[in-house]
mmCIF file of C-alpha atoms in Angstrom:
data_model
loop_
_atom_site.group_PDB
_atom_site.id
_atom_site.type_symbol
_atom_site.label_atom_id
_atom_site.label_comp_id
_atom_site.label_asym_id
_atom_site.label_seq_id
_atom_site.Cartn_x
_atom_site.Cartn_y
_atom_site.Cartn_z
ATOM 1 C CA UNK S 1 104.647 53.946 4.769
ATOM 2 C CA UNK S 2 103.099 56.981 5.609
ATOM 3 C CA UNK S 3 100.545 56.969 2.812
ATOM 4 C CA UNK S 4 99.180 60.365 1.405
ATOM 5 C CA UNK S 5 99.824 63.353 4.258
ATOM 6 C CA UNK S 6 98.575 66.959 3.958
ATOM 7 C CA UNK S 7 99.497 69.792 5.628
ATOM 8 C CA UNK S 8 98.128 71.989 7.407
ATOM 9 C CA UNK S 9 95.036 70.091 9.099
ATOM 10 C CA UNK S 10 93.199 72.994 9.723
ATOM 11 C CA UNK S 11 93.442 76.762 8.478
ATOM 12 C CA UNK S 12 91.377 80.083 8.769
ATOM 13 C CA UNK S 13 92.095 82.347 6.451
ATOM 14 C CA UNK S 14 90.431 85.857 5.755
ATOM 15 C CA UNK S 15 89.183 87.401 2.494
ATOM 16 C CA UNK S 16 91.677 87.626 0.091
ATOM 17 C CA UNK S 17 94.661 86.083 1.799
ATOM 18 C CA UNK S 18 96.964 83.346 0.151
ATOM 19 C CA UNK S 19 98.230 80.075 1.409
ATOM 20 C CA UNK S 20 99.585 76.625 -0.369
ATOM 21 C CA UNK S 21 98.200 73.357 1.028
ATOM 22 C CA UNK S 22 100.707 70.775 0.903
ATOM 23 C CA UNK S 23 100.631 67.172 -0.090
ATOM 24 C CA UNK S 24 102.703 64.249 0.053
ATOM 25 C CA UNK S 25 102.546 61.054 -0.874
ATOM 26 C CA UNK S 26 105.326 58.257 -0.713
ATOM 27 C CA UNK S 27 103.489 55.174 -2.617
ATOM 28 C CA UNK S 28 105.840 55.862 -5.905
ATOM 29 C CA UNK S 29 102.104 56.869 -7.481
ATOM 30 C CA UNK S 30 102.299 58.865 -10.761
ATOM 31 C CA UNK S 31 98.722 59.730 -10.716
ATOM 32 C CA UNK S 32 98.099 62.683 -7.869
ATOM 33 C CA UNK S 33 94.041 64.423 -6.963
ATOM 34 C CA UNK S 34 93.227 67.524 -5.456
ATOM 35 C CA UNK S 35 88.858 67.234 -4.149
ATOM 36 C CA UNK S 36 87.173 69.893 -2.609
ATOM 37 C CA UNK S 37 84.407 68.351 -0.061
ATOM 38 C CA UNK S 38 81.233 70.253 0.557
ATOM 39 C CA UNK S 39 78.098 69.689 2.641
ATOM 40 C CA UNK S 40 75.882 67.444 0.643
ATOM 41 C CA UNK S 41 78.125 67.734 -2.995
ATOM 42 C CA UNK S 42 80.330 64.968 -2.556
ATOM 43 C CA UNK S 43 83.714 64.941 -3.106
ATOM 44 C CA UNK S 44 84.565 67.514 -6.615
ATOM 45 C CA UNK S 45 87.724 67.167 -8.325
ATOM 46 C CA UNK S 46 89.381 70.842 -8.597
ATOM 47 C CA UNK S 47 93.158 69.490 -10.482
ATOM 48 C CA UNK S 48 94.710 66.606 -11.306
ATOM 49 C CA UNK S 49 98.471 65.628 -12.453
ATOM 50 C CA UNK S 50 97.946 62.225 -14.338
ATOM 51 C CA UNK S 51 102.146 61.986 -13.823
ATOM 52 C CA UNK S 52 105.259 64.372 -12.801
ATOM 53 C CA UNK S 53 105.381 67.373 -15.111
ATOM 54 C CA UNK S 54 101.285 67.664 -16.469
ATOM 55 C CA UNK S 55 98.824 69.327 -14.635
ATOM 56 C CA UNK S 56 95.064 69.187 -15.969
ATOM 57 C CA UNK S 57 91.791 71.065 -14.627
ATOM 58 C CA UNK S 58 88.844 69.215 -13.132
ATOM 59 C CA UNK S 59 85.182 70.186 -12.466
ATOM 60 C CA UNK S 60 85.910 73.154 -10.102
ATOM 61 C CA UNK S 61 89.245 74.562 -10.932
ATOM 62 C CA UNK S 62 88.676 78.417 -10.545
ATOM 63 C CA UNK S 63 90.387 80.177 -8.158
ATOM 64 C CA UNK S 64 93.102 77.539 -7.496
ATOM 65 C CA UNK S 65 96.451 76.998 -8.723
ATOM 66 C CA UNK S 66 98.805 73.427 -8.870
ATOM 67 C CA UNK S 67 101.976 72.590 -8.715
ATOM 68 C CA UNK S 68 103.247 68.911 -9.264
ATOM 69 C CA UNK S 69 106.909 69.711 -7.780
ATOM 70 C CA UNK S 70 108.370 66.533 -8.456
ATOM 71 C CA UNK S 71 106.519 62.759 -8.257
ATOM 72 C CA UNK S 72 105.728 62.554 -4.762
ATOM 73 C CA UNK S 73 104.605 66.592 -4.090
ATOM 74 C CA UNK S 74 101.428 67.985 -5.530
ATOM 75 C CA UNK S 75 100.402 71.735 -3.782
ATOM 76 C CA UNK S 76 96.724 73.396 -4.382
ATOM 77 C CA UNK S 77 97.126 77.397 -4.218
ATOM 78 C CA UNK S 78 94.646 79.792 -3.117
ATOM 79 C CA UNK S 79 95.941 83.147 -4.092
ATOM 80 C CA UNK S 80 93.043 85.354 -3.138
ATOM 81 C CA UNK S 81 90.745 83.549 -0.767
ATOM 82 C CA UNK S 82 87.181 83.382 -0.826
ATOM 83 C CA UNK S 83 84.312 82.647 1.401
ATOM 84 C CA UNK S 84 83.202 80.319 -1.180
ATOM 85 C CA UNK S 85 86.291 78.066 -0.712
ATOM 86 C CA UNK S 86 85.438 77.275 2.886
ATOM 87 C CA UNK S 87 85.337 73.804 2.511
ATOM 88 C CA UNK S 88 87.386 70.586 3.571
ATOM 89 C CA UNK S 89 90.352 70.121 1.345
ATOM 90 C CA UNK S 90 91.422 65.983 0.365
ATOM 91 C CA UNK S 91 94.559 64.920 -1.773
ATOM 92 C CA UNK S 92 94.504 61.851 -3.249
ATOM 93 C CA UNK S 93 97.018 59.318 -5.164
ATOM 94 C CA UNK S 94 96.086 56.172 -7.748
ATOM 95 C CA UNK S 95 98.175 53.189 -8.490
ATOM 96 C CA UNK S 96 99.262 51.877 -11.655
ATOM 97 C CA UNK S 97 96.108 49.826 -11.630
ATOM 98 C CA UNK S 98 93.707 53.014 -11.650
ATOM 99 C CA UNK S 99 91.451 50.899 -9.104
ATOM 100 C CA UNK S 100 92.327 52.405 -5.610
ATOM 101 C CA UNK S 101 92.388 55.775 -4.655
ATOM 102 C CA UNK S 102 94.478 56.666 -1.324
ATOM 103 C CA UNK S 103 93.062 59.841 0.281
ATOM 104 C CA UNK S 104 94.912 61.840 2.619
ATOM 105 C CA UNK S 105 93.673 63.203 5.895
ATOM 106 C CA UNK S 106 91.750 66.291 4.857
ATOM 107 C CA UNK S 107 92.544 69.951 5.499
ATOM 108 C CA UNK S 108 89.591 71.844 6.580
ATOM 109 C CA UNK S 109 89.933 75.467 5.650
ATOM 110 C CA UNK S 110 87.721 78.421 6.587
ATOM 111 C CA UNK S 111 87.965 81.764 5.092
ATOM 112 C CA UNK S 112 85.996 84.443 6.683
ATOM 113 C CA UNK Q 1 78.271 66.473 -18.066
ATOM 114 C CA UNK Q 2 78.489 63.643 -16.212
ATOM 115 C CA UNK Q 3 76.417 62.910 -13.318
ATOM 116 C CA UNK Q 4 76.460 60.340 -10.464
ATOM 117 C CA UNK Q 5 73.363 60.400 -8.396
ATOM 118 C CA UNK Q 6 72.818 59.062 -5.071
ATOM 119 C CA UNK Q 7 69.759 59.569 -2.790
ATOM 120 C CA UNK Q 8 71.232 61.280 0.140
ATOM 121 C CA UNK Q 9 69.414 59.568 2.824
ATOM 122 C CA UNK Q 10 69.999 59.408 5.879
ATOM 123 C CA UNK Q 11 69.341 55.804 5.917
ATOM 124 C CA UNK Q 12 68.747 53.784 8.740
ATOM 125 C CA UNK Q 13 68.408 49.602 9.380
ATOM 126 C CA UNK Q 14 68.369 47.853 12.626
ATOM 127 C CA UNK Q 15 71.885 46.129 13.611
ATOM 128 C CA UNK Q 16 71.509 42.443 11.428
ATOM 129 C CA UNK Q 17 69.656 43.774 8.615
ATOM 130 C CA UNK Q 18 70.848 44.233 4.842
ATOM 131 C CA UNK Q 19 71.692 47.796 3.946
ATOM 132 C CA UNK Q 20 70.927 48.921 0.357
ATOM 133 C CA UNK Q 21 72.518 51.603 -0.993
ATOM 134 C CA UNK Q 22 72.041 52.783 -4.727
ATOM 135 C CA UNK Q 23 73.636 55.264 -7.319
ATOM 136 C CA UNK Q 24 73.045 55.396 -10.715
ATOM 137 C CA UNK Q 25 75.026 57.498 -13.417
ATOM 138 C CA UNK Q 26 74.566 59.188 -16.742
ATOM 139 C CA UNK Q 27 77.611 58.351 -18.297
ATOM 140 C CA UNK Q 28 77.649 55.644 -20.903
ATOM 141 C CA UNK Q 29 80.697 55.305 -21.380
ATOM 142 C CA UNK Q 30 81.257 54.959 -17.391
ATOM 143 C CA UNK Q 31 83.495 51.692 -17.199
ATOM 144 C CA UNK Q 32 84.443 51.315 -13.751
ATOM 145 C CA UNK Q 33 82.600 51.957 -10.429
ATOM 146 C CA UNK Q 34 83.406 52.004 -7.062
ATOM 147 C CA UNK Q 35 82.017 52.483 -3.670
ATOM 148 C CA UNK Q 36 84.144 54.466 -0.691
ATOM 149 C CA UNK Q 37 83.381 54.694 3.131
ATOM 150 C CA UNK Q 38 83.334 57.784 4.912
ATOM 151 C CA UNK Q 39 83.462 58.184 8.668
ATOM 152 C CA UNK Q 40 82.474 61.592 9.612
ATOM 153 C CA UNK Q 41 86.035 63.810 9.910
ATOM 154 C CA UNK Q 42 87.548 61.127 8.253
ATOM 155 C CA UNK Q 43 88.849 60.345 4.810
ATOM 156 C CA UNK Q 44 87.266 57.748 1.980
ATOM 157 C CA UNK Q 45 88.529 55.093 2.314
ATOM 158 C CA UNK Q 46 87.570 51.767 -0.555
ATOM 159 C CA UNK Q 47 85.404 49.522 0.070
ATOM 160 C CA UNK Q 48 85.412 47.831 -3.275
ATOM 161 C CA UNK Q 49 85.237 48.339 -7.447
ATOM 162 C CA UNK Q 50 83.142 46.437 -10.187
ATOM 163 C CA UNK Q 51 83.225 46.547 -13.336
ATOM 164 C CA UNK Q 52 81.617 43.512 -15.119
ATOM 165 C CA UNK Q 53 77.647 43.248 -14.864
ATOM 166 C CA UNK Q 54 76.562 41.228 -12.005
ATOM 167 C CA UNK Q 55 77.182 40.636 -8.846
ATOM 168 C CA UNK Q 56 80.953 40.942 -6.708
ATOM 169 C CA UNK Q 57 81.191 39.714 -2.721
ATOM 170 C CA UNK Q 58 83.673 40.658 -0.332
ATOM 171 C CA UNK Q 59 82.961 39.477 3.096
ATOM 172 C CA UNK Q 60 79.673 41.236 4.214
ATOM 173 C CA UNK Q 61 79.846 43.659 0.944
ATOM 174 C CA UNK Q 62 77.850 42.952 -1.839
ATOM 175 C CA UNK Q 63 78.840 45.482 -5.358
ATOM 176 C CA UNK Q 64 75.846 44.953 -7.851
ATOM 177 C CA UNK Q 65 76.495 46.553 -11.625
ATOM 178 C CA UNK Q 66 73.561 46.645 -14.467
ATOM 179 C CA UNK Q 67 75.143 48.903 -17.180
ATOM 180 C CA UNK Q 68 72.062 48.509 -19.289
ATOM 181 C CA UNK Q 69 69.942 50.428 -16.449
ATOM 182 C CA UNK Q 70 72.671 52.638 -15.884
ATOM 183 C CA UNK Q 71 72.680 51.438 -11.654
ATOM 184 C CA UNK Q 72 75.010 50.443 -9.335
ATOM 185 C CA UNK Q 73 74.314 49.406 -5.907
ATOM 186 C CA UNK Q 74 75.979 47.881 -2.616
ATOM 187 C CA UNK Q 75 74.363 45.741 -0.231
ATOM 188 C CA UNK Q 76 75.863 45.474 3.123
ATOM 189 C CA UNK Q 77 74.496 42.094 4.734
ATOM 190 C CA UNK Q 78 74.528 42.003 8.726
ATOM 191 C CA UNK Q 79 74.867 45.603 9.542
ATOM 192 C CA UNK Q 80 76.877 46.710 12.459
ATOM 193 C CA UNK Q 81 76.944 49.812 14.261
ATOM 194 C CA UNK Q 82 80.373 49.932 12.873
ATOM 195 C CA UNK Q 83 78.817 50.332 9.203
ATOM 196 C CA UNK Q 84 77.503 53.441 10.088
ATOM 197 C CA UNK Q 85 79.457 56.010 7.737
ATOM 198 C CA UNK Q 86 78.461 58.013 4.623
ATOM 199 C CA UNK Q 87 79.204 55.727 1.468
ATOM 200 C CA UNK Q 88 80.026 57.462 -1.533
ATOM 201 C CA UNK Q 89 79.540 55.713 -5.269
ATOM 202 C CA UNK Q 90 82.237 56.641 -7.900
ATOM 203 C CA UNK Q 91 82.561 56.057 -11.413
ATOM 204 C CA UNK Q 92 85.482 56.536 -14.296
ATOM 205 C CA UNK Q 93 85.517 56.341 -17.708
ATOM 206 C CA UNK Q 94 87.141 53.965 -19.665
ATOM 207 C CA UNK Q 95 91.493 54.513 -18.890
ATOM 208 C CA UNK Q 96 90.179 58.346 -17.265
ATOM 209 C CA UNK Q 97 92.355 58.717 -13.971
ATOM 210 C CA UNK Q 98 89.313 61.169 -12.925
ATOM 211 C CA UNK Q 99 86.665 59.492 -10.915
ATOM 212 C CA UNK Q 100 82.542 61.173 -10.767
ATOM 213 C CA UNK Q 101 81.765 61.004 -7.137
ATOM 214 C CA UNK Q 102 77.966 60.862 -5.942
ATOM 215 C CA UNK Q 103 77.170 63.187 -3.040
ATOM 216 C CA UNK Q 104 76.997 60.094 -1.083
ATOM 217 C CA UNK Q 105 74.087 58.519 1.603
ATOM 218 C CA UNK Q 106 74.375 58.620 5.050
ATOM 219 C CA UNK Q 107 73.611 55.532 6.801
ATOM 220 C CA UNK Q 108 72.868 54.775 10.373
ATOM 221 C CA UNK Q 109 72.661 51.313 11.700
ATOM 222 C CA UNK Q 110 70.599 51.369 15.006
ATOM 223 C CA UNK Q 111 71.661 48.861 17.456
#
């Protein structure tokens, strides 16, 4: 098993560009995480999809856009990029049991 | 809003000693904590939940919960250079699937 995978690893964008980060996970999780990761704030939760078809906003959720393509696939979109969303980028899934969370490898994204 | 606080160190014990590491949260309703390893450029990874008052061992790992003071905290007995990793606190709320992460402490064990 491969886990949780993201893709890209690494990305620099400039001001106002768009990309899609990509996630993957192949645990048969319903529950999938998108965290943003910032020097000295922890890891904050910018969407959720509790199971295949619901999407639901968490603490940072402005300027990004989800899309829970089927049960395995969750995407984070940027559509106009910002300096302020230089940052490192971690998916996450949950099992049934709500206890563990498996994080994937990180994308770290800089946007000049 | 719900808060997890964490003092943000660094932190730093000679190889053999106990590591402490505490977090406490605002959150009554906060159910369910857990504590996460972080090598730098690396992902969380678990290290273990609680979620009855008291204490929980795994191995060297020590999870202590007091819900009526609101404080969670891990003890790491016989630090290793290994150990040394930021260790983030997390809580959830009743069935939530979101978890309140802590900004984490940085700790450095010193061989």
């Amino acid at each position: 098993n491969a886990g949780v995978t993201q893709t890209p690893k690494f990305q620099v964008l400039k001001t106002g560009q768009s990309m899609t980060l990509q996630c993957a996970q192949d645990m048969n999780h319903n529950s999938m995480y998108w965290y943003r990761q910032d020097p000295g704030m922890g890891l904050r939760l910018i969407y959720y999809s509790a199971s295949e078809g619901t999407t639901d906003k968490g603490e940072v959720p402005n300027g990004y856009n989800v899309s829970r393509l089927n049960k395995r696939e969750f995407s984070l979109r940027l559509e106009s990029a910002a300096p302020s969303q230089t940052s490192v980028y971690f998916c996450a899934s949950i099992g049934p049991g709500l206890n563990e969370q498996f994080f994937g490898p990180g994308t770290r994204l800089t946007v000049l | 809003q719900k808060e997890v606080e964490q003092n943000s160190g660094p932190l730093s014990v000679p190889e053999g000693a106990i590591a402490s590491l505490n977090c406490t949260y605002s959150d009554r309703g906060s159910q369910s904590f857990f504590w996460y390893r972080q090598y730098s450029g690396k992902s969380p990874e678990l290290i273990m939940f609680i979620y009855s008052n008291g204490d929980k061992e795994d191995g060297r790992f020590t999870a202590q919960l007091n819900k009526a003071s609101q404080y969670v905290s891990l003890l790491i007995r016989d630090s290793q250079p290994s150990d040394s990793a930021t260790y983030l606190c997390a809580a959830r709320s009743g069935s939530a699937r979101q978890l309140t992460f802590g900004s984490g402490t940085q700790l450095t064990v010193l061989p």
